[in-house]
Amino acid sequence: MEHNYSCSRDVNCLAALLLAALCLGAAVVARGQLTDDFYDDCCPQAEDIVKARVSAAMKAEARMGASLLRLHFHDCFVNGCDGSILLDGSNSEKLAGPNLNSARGFEVVDAIKADLEKACPGVVSCADVLALAAKYGVLLSGGPDYDVLLGRRDGLVANQSGANSNLPGPFDPISDIIKKFRDVGLNTTDVVVLSGGHTIGRGRCTLFSNRLSNFSATSSVDPTLDSSLASSLQALCRGGDGNQTAALDAGSADAFDNHYFQNLLSQKGLLSSDQGLFSGAGANATKALVQLYGANSERFLCDFGRSMVKMGNILPLTGSAGQIRKNCRAVN
Ligand code: HEM
């Protein structure tokens, strides 16, 4: 790919300040565009550093790939993909309903950033760390190898109320979920494809036990939930500990594949918002896509990469906007 900025290839990469300046130069020349070669000259080892840390974290706990994928999603839906979810403080997005006791992987991001700061100080943004960590979380779980676009800069503020209002919830009707995606420039296909991210990871009892008892006047269990899955989930959640977790994709919990969609075809989705993509009144616009991806794994993997690039392009800060945080938890 041709370079669209002036970062020279034979630059001495130990000259950290110069490198930071080069990346700033790159951002200015790039005029708001993310590129797949943004760090090629000013921190060529960036992707390898992220990959090594994600790989080590997933060896210790396979689920971490999923947690990192979700962090990028929750970052991008609030103020755009600007690393705002990583900021600590009283207005932290970490304290918002969808993230509290739920979003995880922050220590892995800290470790990645510490390695990057050693190798190329002040060069790689926390927002790009999230995009790269999500990419490797997917890839190392067996998912597609898409070209992640880079060159985001970090935001200066967190937006807790935005996290509460913009992020889709498991009890939201599909029409509301589609609207929340549309609000950030993503369409109904993106909703279905990206929901396929639930092919990895876990969900807590508190977020699906609405389907297990007192469901309606006529049925105590959600009729769109497979009865044997319902029994095992009831056994899991019976003790009342809402933090017990079940696989979002029963059957292949840590493998990035299209079983998530096959599950929906046989009423084995975990969350109401998952099963709702196929069953029920609101599924008119999404049902055929669930069938398509359930039948065609390659198509799902390919479309997932494409939609991830689209999601990663939500309102990125570029040029001289924002900053490159030294520590992802606080502005410089
Ligand atoms: C479509 C609307 C969505 C809703 C309503 C939703 C909701 C949820 C909920 C309730 C959980 C479980 C959280 C917990 O138990 O604490 C979860 C987990 C997860 N979500 Fe989503 N999500 C949606 C879309 C997405 C998208 C677009 C992605 C990524 C592309 C994604 C990736 C994940 C992953 C990987 C996990 C597991 C995280 C882990 O195990 O740590 N979700 N989601």
XYZ file of C-alpha atoms and ligand atoms in Angstrom:
375
model
C 0.000 0.000 0.000
C 1.273 3.462 -0.836
C 2.163 5.767 2.040
C 0.059 8.873 2.224
C 2.313 10.591 4.741
C 5.939 11.502 5.197
C 7.100 8.991 7.852
C 10.409 7.777 6.347
C 11.177 4.051 6.460
C 14.855 4.257 7.465
C 14.261 6.442 10.483
C 16.132 5.555 13.688
C 13.383 4.084 15.834
C 15.214 4.800 19.075
C 14.672 8.501 18.683
C 11.385 8.376 20.518
C 10.533 12.046 20.451
C 11.221 12.287 16.775
C 9.044 9.276 16.218
C 6.179 10.744 18.173
C 6.517 13.855 16.031
C 6.497 11.733 12.901
C 3.277 10.048 13.917
C 1.746 13.407 14.667
C 2.911 14.513 11.221
C 1.368 11.391 9.776
C -1.918 12.128 11.493
C -1.969 15.686 10.204
C -1.182 14.687 6.635
C -3.667 11.834 6.804
C -6.456 14.389 7.461
C -8.908 12.330 9.429
C -8.311 9.035 7.654
C -7.313 5.910 9.493
C -4.818 3.753 7.603
C -3.629 0.156 7.875
C 0.051 1.179 7.884
C -0.088 4.060 10.334
C 2.650 2.750 12.661
C 4.756 1.035 9.997
C 7.533 3.603 10.275
C 7.088 5.134 13.695
C 6.395 1.956 15.712
C 6.673 -1.054 13.410
C 6.615 -3.485 16.331
C 3.263 -2.170 17.663
C 1.085 -4.993 16.310
C 3.507 -7.679 17.496
C 3.601 -6.182 20.976
C -0.205 -6.211 21.201
C -0.425 -9.701 19.768
C 2.109 -11.113 22.256
C 0.283 -9.655 25.265
C -3.154 -10.760 24.054
C -1.815 -14.216 23.321
C -0.293 -14.535 26.818
C -3.502 -13.301 28.445
C -5.583 -15.780 26.447
C -3.264 -18.638 27.384
C -4.014 -17.813 31.020
C -7.747 -17.397 30.288
C -9.213 -18.064 26.840
C -12.175 -15.779 27.574
C -9.927 -12.707 27.596
C -10.138 -12.486 23.789
C -13.876 -11.947 24.146
C -13.489 -9.386 26.901
C -11.082 -7.333 24.774
C -13.409 -7.477 21.777
C -16.232 -6.141 23.912
C -14.071 -3.290 25.271
C -13.486 -1.977 21.745
C -17.227 -2.148 20.995
C -18.141 -0.348 24.224
C -15.462 2.252 23.517
C -16.648 2.990 19.970
C -20.339 3.451 20.861
C -19.566 6.231 23.355
C -17.866 9.386 21.995
C -16.487 7.288 19.118
C -13.429 5.016 19.253
C -11.345 7.309 21.431
C -10.250 5.156 24.375
C -12.736 6.959 26.635
C -13.834 3.675 28.247
C -10.352 3.311 29.728
C -10.416 6.552 31.743
C -10.779 6.252 35.519
C -12.541 8.839 37.706
C -15.988 9.750 38.925
C -17.393 10.142 35.392
C -15.777 6.901 34.264
C -17.669 4.841 31.709
C -16.528 1.821 33.713
C -19.148 2.788 36.319
C -22.031 2.906 33.803
C -24.648 0.127 33.979
C -23.515 -1.838 30.898
C -19.891 -1.882 32.113
C -20.018 -2.074 35.911
C -18.971 -5.548 37.152
C -19.045 -6.558 33.520
C -16.421 -4.915 31.280
C -13.054 -6.585 31.809
C -9.565 -6.719 30.380
C -8.358 -3.334 31.663
C -5.214 -4.852 33.216
C -4.306 -6.466 29.892
C -4.683 -3.084 28.174
C -2.420 -1.536 30.845
C 0.227 -4.188 30.217
C 0.078 -3.694 26.435
C 0.352 0.063 26.834
C 3.313 -0.263 29.224
C 5.151 -2.403 26.654
C 4.338 0.067 23.883
C 5.510 3.027 25.949
C 8.838 1.250 26.468
C 9.250 0.508 22.760
C 7.851 3.719 21.249
C 7.024 6.312 23.923
C 4.098 8.614 23.224
C 3.287 7.067 19.848
C 0.502 4.482 20.000
C -2.896 5.643 21.237
C -5.013 3.744 23.762
C -7.883 3.810 21.255
C -5.672 1.952 18.758
C -4.585 -0.464 21.496
C -8.262 -1.384 21.916
C -8.770 -1.837 18.170
C -5.672 -4.048 17.927
C -6.465 -6.025 21.090
C -9.969 -6.723 19.716
C -8.477 -7.845 16.410
C -6.111 -10.298 18.088
C -8.787 -11.428 20.557
C -10.864 -12.442 17.527
C -7.982 -13.871 15.492
C -6.501 -15.927 18.329
C -9.975 -17.337 19.051
C -10.026 -18.681 15.487
C -11.777 -15.738 13.839
C -10.990 -13.739 10.692
C -7.749 -11.848 10.107
C -8.985 -8.435 9.025
C -6.824 -5.364 8.365
C -7.422 -3.105 11.302
C -7.211 0.602 10.487
C -5.086 2.746 12.800
C -4.215 6.328 13.619
C -6.879 7.112 16.231
C -5.999 9.550 18.989
C -7.271 9.485 22.554
C -10.189 11.483 23.885
C -9.872 13.850 26.804
C -13.141 13.030 28.584
C -15.204 10.055 29.647
C -18.977 10.041 29.121
C -20.764 7.936 31.713
C -24.255 9.051 30.767
C -23.462 8.317 27.111
C -22.414 4.797 28.103
C -25.740 4.365 29.898
C -27.803 5.588 26.977
C -25.905 4.551 23.815
C -24.949 0.959 24.560
C -27.540 -1.640 23.623
C -28.875 -3.781 26.467
C -29.979 -7.424 26.531
C -33.575 -6.495 27.352
C -33.864 -3.888 24.573
C -36.334 -4.702 21.800
C -34.571 -5.356 18.479
C -35.985 -2.117 17.074
C -34.171 -0.142 19.822
C -30.943 -2.031 19.195
C -31.156 -1.291 15.471
C -31.690 2.370 16.296
C -28.670 2.517 18.617
C -26.517 1.071 15.848
C -28.016 3.438 13.273
C -27.173 6.373 15.561
C -23.466 5.544 15.139
C -23.685 4.889 11.405
C -24.114 1.102 11.471
C -26.921 -0.675 9.617
C -29.098 -3.700 10.330
C -26.606 -6.080 8.700
C -23.926 -4.737 11.037
C -26.260 -5.416 14.001
C -26.591 -9.070 13.038
C -22.969 -9.628 11.977
C -21.491 -7.917 15.020
C -23.883 -9.707 17.371
C -21.948 -12.716 16.087
C -19.228 -11.454 18.454
C -21.271 -13.448 20.972
C -19.711 -16.554 19.469
C -17.141 -16.072 22.237
C -17.417 -14.944 25.838
C -19.806 -15.204 28.748
C -22.960 -13.607 30.073
C -24.087 -13.338 33.703
C -27.262 -14.872 35.137
C -28.554 -11.441 36.011
C -28.689 -10.616 32.288
C -30.557 -13.685 31.059
C -32.569 -15.008 34.039
C -35.495 -12.876 32.793
C -36.012 -15.827 30.423
C -35.978 -18.532 33.080
C -38.911 -17.898 35.434
C -42.142 -15.928 35.677
C -41.714 -15.182 32.003
C -45.348 -14.532 31.110
C -48.890 -15.336 32.186
C -48.905 -18.443 30.013
C -45.355 -19.788 30.329
C -42.847 -19.583 33.160
C -39.876 -20.004 30.770
C -39.303 -18.012 27.583
C -40.937 -20.148 24.861
C -38.158 -19.155 22.447
C -35.543 -20.798 24.723
C -34.681 -24.460 24.120
C -36.029 -26.426 27.104
C -32.891 -28.407 27.906
C -30.723 -25.260 27.755
C -33.328 -23.577 29.987
C -32.991 -26.392 32.568
C -29.208 -26.169 32.688
C -29.321 -22.371 32.956
C -31.902 -22.621 35.746
C -29.576 -24.990 37.611
C -26.689 -22.544 37.122
C -28.598 -19.492 38.321
C -30.738 -21.160 41.015
C -28.394 -20.244 43.877
C -29.240 -16.591 43.259
C -25.703 -15.482 42.410
C -26.377 -13.159 39.496
C -22.679 -13.110 38.640
C -22.522 -16.790 37.647
C -21.707 -16.955 33.953
C -22.805 -19.087 31.029
C -21.315 -19.276 27.542
C -22.930 -16.862 25.086
C -22.374 -19.615 22.505
C -23.275 -22.900 24.173
C -21.235 -25.624 22.509
C -18.168 -23.652 21.388
C -17.706 -20.989 24.025
C -14.178 -19.872 23.159
C -14.063 -20.620 19.430
C -14.848 -17.845 16.992
C -17.228 -19.613 14.582
C -20.779 -19.384 13.238
C -22.316 -21.672 15.895
C -23.793 -18.583 17.521
C -26.127 -18.271 14.521
C -26.823 -21.994 14.392
C -27.815 -21.743 18.060
C -30.336 -19.031 17.261
C -31.898 -21.306 14.617
C -32.480 -23.912 17.341
C -33.539 -21.501 20.107
C -30.271 -21.727 21.978
C -29.394 -18.055 22.130
C -28.476 -16.929 25.653
C -29.721 -13.351 25.821
C -33.172 -12.095 24.841
C -31.406 -9.742 22.425
C -29.598 -12.685 20.795
C -32.643 -14.906 20.295
C -34.685 -11.874 19.296
C -32.659 -11.600 16.089
C -34.327 -14.783 14.880
C -37.494 -15.359 16.902
C -40.433 -13.152 17.553
C -42.156 -10.169 16.085
C -39.175 -7.832 15.779
C -37.062 -10.231 13.716
C -38.428 -9.416 10.237
C -35.341 -7.495 9.190
C -32.792 -9.791 10.830
C -34.092 -13.363 10.522
C -32.842 -14.013 6.983
C -29.354 -12.798 7.913
C -29.241 -15.164 10.899
C -30.133 -17.994 8.502
C -27.479 -16.874 6.027
C -24.675 -16.723 8.606
C -25.803 -19.964 10.266
C -25.471 -21.710 6.896
C -22.358 -19.968 5.600
C -19.416 -19.714 7.964
C -17.064 -18.080 5.461
C -19.558 -15.377 4.693
C -19.951 -14.647 8.412
C -16.200 -14.458 9.070
C -15.628 -12.206 6.088
C -18.554 -9.886 6.889
C -17.539 -9.760 10.545
C -14.119 -8.347 9.633
C -15.736 -5.777 7.386
C -18.208 -4.655 10.035
C -15.432 -4.463 12.649
C -13.528 -2.045 10.418
C -16.730 -0.020 10.044
C -17.322 -0.008 13.803
C -13.689 0.973 14.399
C -14.265 4.000 12.198
C -16.915 5.574 14.438
C -15.865 9.193 15.005
C -12.116 8.644 15.396
C -10.049 11.558 16.638
C -7.258 12.272 14.146
C -4.872 15.046 13.181
C -4.133 17.153 16.240
C -7.398 16.365 18.059
C -7.159 14.695 21.462
C -3.803 13.316 22.541
C -1.739 10.152 22.838
C -2.204 9.182 26.477
C 0.844 7.876 28.324
C -1.364 5.959 30.729
C -4.687 4.793 29.335
C -6.452 5.426 32.659
C -5.825 9.195 32.756
C -5.332 12.123 30.424
C -1.741 13.422 30.267
C -26.425 -6.110 19.612
C -26.486 -5.642 20.817
C -25.706 -6.219 21.968
C -26.164 -6.462 23.205
C -27.563 -6.200 23.714
C -25.087 -7.041 23.960
C -25.167 -7.404 25.284
C -24.207 -8.123 25.955
C -24.342 -8.618 27.288
C -25.552 -8.382 28.188
C -23.224 -9.322 27.586
C -22.906 -10.036 28.896
C -22.343 -9.042 29.901
C -22.261 -9.588 31.298
O -22.707 -10.689 31.535
O -21.759 -8.876 32.186
C -22.366 -9.260 26.453
C -21.139 -9.855 26.362
C -20.333 -9.770 25.262
N -20.559 -9.003 24.138
Fe -22.272 -8.122 23.628
N -23.994 -7.133 23.175
C -24.321 -6.639 21.934
C -23.466 -6.494 20.866
C -22.144 -6.871 20.875
C -21.198 -6.532 19.843
C -21.499 -5.628 18.658
C -20.021 -7.116 20.197
C -18.701 -7.085 19.476
C -18.561 -6.918 18.198
C -20.235 -7.813 21.419
C -19.302 -8.569 22.080
C -19.514 -9.187 23.297
C -18.588 -10.141 23.864
C -17.326 -10.667 23.195
C -19.088 -10.483 25.122
C -18.447 -11.422 26.144
C -17.471 -10.625 27.002
C -16.770 -11.446 28.059
O -16.910 -12.650 28.128
O -16.053 -10.815 28.860
N -21.522 -7.607 21.830
N -22.990 -8.522 25.459
